[in-house]
Amino acid sequence: MRFKPNYAPGPTEVRENVRLARTKRTNNTDFDREFVHYYHEVCQKMGQIMGTKNDVLLLAGEGILALEAACASLTEPGDRVLVLDNGIYGEGFKDFVSIYGGEPVVLSFDHHKGIPVEEVREYLKMDHDFKYATFVHCDTPTSVLNAATELSPLLKEYGILTVVDSVAGMVGEPIAVDQNQIDICCGGTQKAISAPVGLAIVSISEDAKKAMDNRKTPITSFYANLQIFKGYAEKEYLPYTMPASDVEALDVALDNILEEGQEAVYKRHDKIASAVRKSVQAYGLTLFLESERSNTVTAIVIPEEIGALRLQEHISETYNLLIATSLAQYADVILRIGHMGENAFVDKVVFVLTIIDNGLRDLGFKGNGNLAQLFLDAYKEK
Ligand SMILES: *Cc1c(COP(=O)(O)O)cnc(C)c1O
């Protein structure tokens, strides 16, 4: 297969030292007890980066498995679950709740901004009989960033557990799991962590563990059952064969982050994202969001007469570059630039903006100036 550079909001570019880590010889993870300890250490390193002392597990599967496993493990038939929806993934949680027999109560908000915390507060005064609630940290298809700092503690006031999808948020945006009292925080390796696709990440609070222990009915899954890992470190035994190369790669990717420093990584994302947003607007395009924009991805509205899908196709064919449109009802409306993890560097953004600028001009759009130069000007100012 021919290689195509890609600037979608994940999977992101993987640094060479991470790619090389996958080529190392690995031990048999079923019989090598040392591997169990190594796995545990990488889980703890992941927890450090997520800001939690809670148990962290790496599941063999990509990010979606984390969301499904959280819902499978918490939901019992008839459980009411509050699904906070202001985006495609936000709404999508209702399906996982239903699959496992729960009753999702979907509270929908405008997709053009963050979940309004005050409206949730008012709603909870009337109805708070929920086992848990779900929301997305960064809902990637529209790039909205929700206030985990306020939402989880608010839900916790009512004893409602929280499941937060931070697959496209963590590392690019602070998530601070313990400080924000998030019960199950979900992640994936292929977004801002910039490791290959392959592992799902979950952190599990004591309250979430209690909820699983106190179930009256068994969890109706094996692979999505978080309890199969219970006591694995003491037993020195993992419930299924782990993709050891993925764990090695994640380990190195996490070291890259720690070496740069987490605050520096956040700053890098902020600086790049701010300059992208500024340049896109100066160029004459509109951002999809009114406010609460994530620093990991930018969603740009493509004029109807051009169409996001036609632009994507044109850029892929003419310039051999993969750029992302969006999902569902936004597929032909939004163009997304993923500037997270290894893709949040000036050279990469200049490259992708140059090609987008050319692609748009080829299709008849008249931008105000040179998009990449506008980006560099804004970047220098900040
Ligand atoms: C990428 C992503 C996931 C993982 O799912 P994919 O299969 O990669 O789409 C889950 N949640 C969010 C918000 C994501 O951006």
Coordinates of C-alpha atoms and ligand atoms in Angstrom, one line a residue:
M1 CA 0.0 0.0 0.0
R2 CA 1.1 3.5 -0.9
F3 CA 1.8 5.7 2.2
K4 CA -0.3 8.9 2.5
P5 CA 0.5 11.5 5.0
N6 CA -2.5 12.1 7.2
Y7 CA -3.7 15.1 9.2
A8 CA -7.0 13.7 10.5
P9 CA -7.7 14.0 14.2
G10 CA -6.4 10.5 14.7
P11 CA -4.9 8.1 14.2
T12 CA -2.0 10.5 14.4
E13 CA 1.6 10.3 13.3
V14 CA 3.8 8.0 15.4
R15 CA 7.3 9.1 16.3
E16 CA 10.2 6.9 15.2
N17 CA 11.2 5.7 18.6
V18 CA 7.6 4.5 19.2
R19 CA 7.5 2.7 15.9
L20 CA 10.8 1.0 16.7
A21 CA 9.6 -0.1 20.1
R22 CA 7.0 -2.3 18.2
T23 CA 9.8 -4.2 16.5
K24 CA 11.4 -5.5 19.6
R25 CA 11.2 -9.2 20.4
T26 CA 8.5 -9.9 23.0
N27 CA 8.1 -12.5 25.6
N28 CA 5.1 -14.8 25.9
T29 CA 2.7 -12.6 27.9
D30 CA 0.6 -15.6 29.1
F31 CA 3.4 -17.3 30.9
D32 CA 5.9 -14.5 31.7
R33 CA 5.1 -13.1 35.1
E34 CA 7.5 -10.3 34.5
F35 CA 5.3 -9.1 31.7
V36 CA 2.4 -8.7 34.1
H37 CA 4.5 -6.4 36.3
Y38 CA 5.6 -4.5 33.2
Y39 CA 2.0 -4.1 32.1
H40 CA 1.1 -2.8 35.5
E41 CA 3.9 -0.3 35.4
V42 CA 2.8 1.1 32.0
C43 CA -0.8 1.3 33.4
Q44 CA 0.5 3.4 36.3
K45 CA 2.5 5.6 34.0
M46 CA -0.7 6.1 32.0
G47 CA -2.5 7.0 35.3
Q48 CA 0.2 9.5 36.2
I49 CA -0.4 11.3 32.8
M50 CA -4.2 11.2 33.3
G51 CA -3.8 12.6 36.8
T52 CA -5.1 9.7 38.7
K53 CA -4.2 7.2 41.4
N54 CA -7.2 5.0 40.4
D55 CA -6.6 1.7 38.7
V56 CA -5.8 2.0 35.1
L57 CA -6.3 -0.8 32.6
L58 CA -5.1 -1.2 29.0
L59 CA -7.5 -3.2 27.0
A60 CA -6.6 -5.0 23.7
G61 CA -8.7 -3.0 21.3
E62 CA -9.0 0.6 20.2
G63 CA -10.7 3.6 22.0
I64 CA -14.2 2.4 21.4
L65 CA -13.7 -0.6 23.5
A66 CA -13.1 1.7 26.5
L67 CA -16.5 3.3 26.0
E68 CA -18.2 0.0 25.5
A69 CA -16.4 -1.7 28.5
A70 CA -17.4 1.2 30.8
C71 CA -21.1 0.8 29.8
A72 CA -21.1 -3.0 29.8
S73 CA -19.5 -3.1 33.3
L74 CA -21.8 -0.5 34.9
T75 CA -25.2 -1.1 33.2
E76 CA -27.7 -3.5 34.6
P77 CA -31.1 -4.0 33.0
G78 CA -33.4 -1.1 33.7
D79 CA -30.7 1.2 35.0
R80 CA -31.4 4.9 34.1
V81 CA -28.3 6.5 32.5
L82 CA -28.0 10.2 31.8
V83 CA -26.4 10.7 28.4
L84 CA -25.2 14.3 27.9
D85 CA -25.2 15.0 24.2
N86 CA -23.7 17.9 22.4
G87 CA -22.0 15.9 19.6
I88 CA -21.8 12.7 17.6
Y89 CA -19.9 10.7 20.2
G90 CA -21.9 12.2 23.0
E91 CA -25.1 11.0 21.6
G92 CA -23.6 7.7 20.6
F93 CA -23.3 6.6 24.3
K94 CA -27.0 5.9 24.3
D95 CA -26.4 2.9 22.0
F96 CA -23.9 1.3 24.4
V97 CA -26.3 1.9 27.3
S98 CA -29.2 0.3 25.4
I99 CA -27.2 -2.7 24.2
Y100 CA -26.5 -3.6 27.8
G101 CA -30.2 -3.2 28.8
G102 CA -30.0 0.2 30.4
E103 CA -32.5 3.1 29.8
P104 CA -30.6 6.0 28.3
V105 CA -32.1 9.5 29.1
V106 CA -30.6 11.7 26.4
L107 CA -30.2 15.4 27.3
S108 CA -29.3 17.2 24.1
F109 CA -27.7 20.6 23.7
D110 CA -26.5 22.8 20.9
H111 CA -23.6 21.2 19.0
H112 CA -22.0 24.6 18.4
K113 CA -20.7 25.0 22.0
G114 CA -19.8 23.3 25.2
I115 CA -22.4 21.6 27.4
P116 CA -24.0 24.4 29.5
V117 CA -23.2 23.4 33.0
E118 CA -26.0 25.6 34.5
E119 CA -28.6 23.9 32.4
V120 CA -27.4 20.5 33.6
R121 CA -27.5 21.8 37.2
E122 CA -31.1 22.9 36.8
Y123 CA -32.1 19.6 35.1
L124 CA -30.5 17.6 38.0
K125 CA -32.7 19.5 40.5
M126 CA -35.7 17.9 38.9
D127 CA -34.4 14.5 38.0
H128 CA -31.2 12.9 39.4
D129 CA -32.2 9.3 39.7
F130 CA -29.3 8.0 37.5
K131 CA -26.8 5.3 38.1
Y132 CA -24.2 7.0 36.0
A133 CA -23.9 9.8 33.4
T134 CA -21.8 10.0 30.2
F135 CA -20.2 12.8 28.4
V136 CA -17.4 13.5 26.0
H137 CA -14.4 15.6 26.8
C138 CA -13.5 16.5 23.3
D139 CA -16.2 15.5 20.8
T140 CA -14.0 15.2 17.8
P141 CA -16.4 15.5 14.8
T142 CA -17.2 19.1 15.8
S143 CA -14.1 19.7 18.0
V144 CA -16.1 20.9 21.0
L145 CA -14.4 20.7 24.5
N146 CA -16.7 20.1 27.5
A147 CA -15.9 21.2 31.0
A148 CA -15.0 18.0 32.8
T149 CA -13.8 20.3 35.6
E150 CA -17.4 21.3 36.4
L151 CA -19.6 18.5 35.0
S152 CA -18.2 15.5 36.9
P153 CA -18.1 17.2 40.3
L154 CA -21.7 18.4 39.7
L155 CA -22.9 14.9 38.9
K156 CA -21.0 13.5 41.8
E157 CA -22.9 15.8 44.2
Y158 CA -26.0 13.7 43.3
G159 CA -24.1 10.4 43.7
I160 CA -24.1 9.9 39.9
L161 CA -21.1 8.1 38.6
T162 CA -19.4 9.6 35.5
V163 CA -18.1 7.9 32.4
V164 CA -16.0 10.4 30.3
D165 CA -14.7 9.8 26.8
S166 CA -11.4 11.7 26.7
V167 CA -10.1 9.6 23.8
A168 CA -9.4 12.7 21.7
G169 CA -8.8 15.1 24.7
M170 CA -6.3 13.6 27.1
V171 CA -2.7 14.7 26.7
G172 CA -3.7 17.5 24.3
E173 CA -6.1 19.0 26.9
P174 CA -5.8 18.5 30.7
I175 CA -8.2 15.9 32.1
A176 CA -7.1 15.6 35.7
V177 CA -9.2 12.5 36.5
D178 CA -8.9 12.6 40.3
Q179 CA -9.3 16.3 40.7
N180 CA -12.4 16.2 38.5
Q181 CA -13.7 13.1 40.3
I182 CA -14.2 11.1 37.1
D183 CA -15.2 7.5 37.8
I184 CA -14.3 5.9 34.5
C185 CA -12.2 7.9 32.1
C186 CA -11.8 6.5 28.6
G187 CA -8.8 6.9 26.3
G188 CA -7.2 5.5 23.2
T189 CA -3.6 5.3 22.2
Q190 CA -4.0 6.7 18.6
K191 CA -4.9 10.3 19.3
A192 CA -2.8 12.8 21.3
I193 CA -0.7 10.1 22.8
S194 CA 0.5 9.3 19.3
A195 CA 1.1 5.6 19.7
P196 CA -0.3 3.1 17.2
V197 CA -4.0 2.1 17.3
G198 CA -4.4 -1.0 19.4
L199 CA -5.1 -0.3 23.1
A200 CA -8.0 1.2 24.9
I201 CA -7.4 2.9 28.2
V202 CA -9.7 3.1 31.2
S203 CA -9.3 4.4 34.7
I204 CA -11.6 3.0 37.3
S205 CA -12.5 4.8 40.6
E206 CA -13.3 3.0 43.9
D207 CA -17.0 4.1 43.5
A208 CA -17.1 2.5 40.0
K209 CA -15.5 -0.7 41.4
K210 CA -18.1 -0.8 44.2
A211 CA -20.9 -0.3 41.6
M212 CA -19.6 -3.3 39.7
D213 CA -19.1 -5.4 42.8
N214 CA -22.7 -4.7 43.9
R215 CA -24.4 -5.7 40.7
K216 CA -27.3 -8.0 41.1
T217 CA -26.9 -9.4 37.6
P218 CA -23.7 -10.6 35.8
I219 CA -21.9 -8.5 33.3
T220 CA -23.1 -9.7 29.9
S221 CA -19.8 -9.7 28.1
F222 CA -16.4 -11.2 28.5
Y223 CA -14.2 -8.9 26.5
A224 CA -15.9 -5.7 27.6
N225 CA -16.1 -6.8 31.3
L226 CA -13.6 -4.7 33.3
Q227 CA -13.9 -7.1 36.2
I228 CA -12.0 -9.9 34.5
F229 CA -8.9 -7.9 35.4
K230 CA -9.7 -7.9 39.1
G231 CA -6.6 -8.8 41.1
Y232 CA -4.5 -9.5 38.1
A233 CA -1.3 -8.0 39.6
E234 CA -1.5 -10.1 42.7
K235 CA -2.4 -13.2 40.7
E236 CA 0.3 -12.3 38.2
Y237 CA -2.1 -13.3 35.5
L238 CA -3.8 -11.4 32.8
P239 CA -7.2 -12.5 31.5
Y240 CA -6.2 -12.8 27.9
T241 CA -3.1 -12.6 25.7
M242 CA -1.9 -9.0 25.6
P243 CA -0.5 -7.4 22.5
A244 CA 2.9 -6.9 24.0
S245 CA 4.2 -4.8 21.2
D246 CA 1.4 -2.3 21.7
V247 CA 2.3 -2.0 25.4
E248 CA 6.0 -1.4 24.6
A249 CA 5.1 1.3 22.0
L250 CA 2.7 3.0 24.4
D251 CA 5.4 3.0 27.1
V252 CA 7.8 4.9 24.8
A253 CA 5.1 7.3 23.7
L254 CA 4.3 8.1 27.3
D255 CA 8.0 8.6 28.0
N256 CA 8.1 11.1 25.1
I257 CA 5.3 13.0 26.7
L258 CA 6.9 13.0 30.2
E259 CA 10.2 14.0 28.8
E260 CA 8.7 17.0 27.0
G261 CA 6.7 17.8 30.2
Q262 CA 2.9 17.7 30.3
E263 CA 2.6 21.4 30.7
A264 CA 4.8 22.0 27.7
V265 CA 2.7 19.6 25.7
Y266 CA -0.5 21.4 26.6
K267 CA 1.1 24.7 25.8
R268 CA 2.3 23.4 22.4
H269 CA -1.3 22.3 21.6
D270 CA -2.7 25.6 22.7
K271 CA -0.2 27.7 20.7
I272 CA -0.8 25.6 17.5
A273 CA -4.6 25.5 17.9
S274 CA -4.9 29.2 18.6
A275 CA -2.9 30.1 15.5
V276 CA -4.8 27.6 13.3
R277 CA -8.2 29.1 14.5
K278 CA -6.9 32.7 13.9
S279 CA -5.5 32.0 10.5
V280 CA -8.5 30.1 9.2
Q281 CA -10.8 33.0 10.2
A282 CA -8.4 35.7 8.7
Y283 CA -8.4 33.6 5.5
G284 CA -12.1 34.0 5.2
L285 CA -13.5 30.6 6.5
T286 CA -15.8 30.1 9.5
L287 CA -15.2 27.9 12.5
F288 CA -18.0 25.4 13.3
L289 CA -18.0 26.3 16.9
E290 CA -19.0 29.5 18.7
S291 CA -16.9 28.7 21.8
E292 CA -15.3 25.9 23.8
R293 CA -13.0 24.8 21.1
S294 CA -10.6 21.9 21.8
N295 CA -6.9 22.5 21.2
T296 CA -6.6 19.0 19.7
V297 CA -8.7 19.6 16.5
T298 CA -10.2 22.4 14.5
A299 CA -13.5 22.1 12.7
I300 CA -13.9 24.4 9.7
V301 CA -17.1 25.0 7.8
I302 CA -16.5 24.5 4.1
P303 CA -18.8 26.6 1.8
E304 CA -21.7 24.6 0.4
E305 CA -20.7 25.2 -3.2
I306 CA -17.4 23.5 -2.6
G307 CA -18.4 20.8 -0.2
A308 CA -16.1 19.2 2.4
L309 CA -16.2 15.7 0.7
R310 CA -15.3 17.1 -2.7
L311 CA -12.4 19.0 -1.2
Q312 CA -11.2 15.9 0.6
E313 CA -11.4 13.9 -2.6
H314 CA -9.6 16.5 -4.6
I315 CA -6.8 16.9 -2.1
S316 CA -6.3 13.1 -1.8
E317 CA -6.1 12.7 -5.6
T318 CA -4.1 15.8 -6.5
Y319 CA -1.8 16.1 -3.5
N320 CA -1.7 12.6 -2.0
L321 CA -2.8 13.9 1.4
L322 CA -5.5 12.6 3.7
I323 CA -7.5 15.2 5.4
A324 CA -10.6 14.5 7.5
T325 CA -14.1 15.8 6.9
S326 CA -16.6 14.9 9.7
L327 CA -19.2 12.3 10.5
A328 CA -22.9 11.8 10.1
Q329 CA -24.8 15.0 9.4
Y330 CA -21.6 17.0 9.2
A331 CA -19.7 14.8 6.8
D332 CA -20.0 17.2 3.9
V333 CA -20.1 20.4 6.0
I334 CA -17.0 20.3 8.2
L335 CA -13.3 19.9 7.3
R336 CA -11.2 19.0 10.3
I337 CA -7.5 19.6 11.0
G338 CA -6.2 17.2 13.6
H339 CA -3.4 19.0 15.4
M340 CA -2.9 16.7 18.3
G341 CA 0.1 14.8 19.6
E342 CA 2.8 14.4 17.0
N343 CA 0.7 16.4 14.5
A344 CA 0.8 19.5 16.7
F345 CA 4.1 20.9 15.3
V346 CA 4.6 23.9 13.2
D347 CA 6.1 22.2 10.2
K348 CA 3.2 19.7 9.9
V349 CA 0.6 22.4 10.2
V350 CA 2.3 24.6 7.6
F351 CA 2.3 21.6 5.3
V352 CA -1.3 20.7 5.7
L353 CA -2.5 24.3 5.5
T354 CA -0.5 24.9 2.3
I355 CA -2.3 22.0 0.7
I356 CA -5.7 22.9 2.0
D357 CA -5.2 26.5 0.7
N358 CA -4.3 25.2 -2.8
G359 CA -7.1 22.7 -2.8
L360 CA -9.6 25.4 -1.9
R361 CA -8.3 27.7 -4.7
D362 CA -8.4 24.9 -7.2
L363 CA -12.1 24.6 -6.5
G364 CA -12.7 28.3 -6.8
F365 CA -12.5 29.6 -3.3
K366 CA -10.9 33.0 -2.9
G367 CA -9.1 33.2 0.4
N368 CA -7.7 36.4 1.9
G369 CA -4.0 35.7 1.5
N370 CA -1.8 32.7 2.1
L371 CA -3.3 30.4 4.8
A372 CA 0.1 28.9 5.9
Q373 CA 1.6 32.4 6.2
L374 CA -1.4 33.7 8.1
F375 CA -0.8 30.7 10.5
L376 CA 2.9 31.5 10.9
D377 CA 2.1 35.2 11.6
A378 CA -0.4 34.2 14.2
Y379 CA 2.0 31.7 15.7
K380 CA 4.7 34.2 16.1
E381 CA 2.4 36.7 17.8
K382 CA 1.3 34.4 20.5
Ligands
LIG1 C1 -11.4 8.6 18.0 C2 -12.4 8.6 19.1 C3 -12.9 7.5 19.7 C4 -12.4 6.1 19.3 O1 -13.1 5.7 18.2 P1 -12.7 5.5 16.7 O2 -13.0 4.1 16.3 O3 -11.2 5.9 16.5 O4 -13.6 6.5 16.0 C5 -13.8 7.6 20.7 N1 -14.2 8.8 21.1 C6 -13.8 9.9 20.5 C7 -14.3 11.3 21.0 C8 -12.9 9.9 19.5 O5 -12.4 11.0 18.9

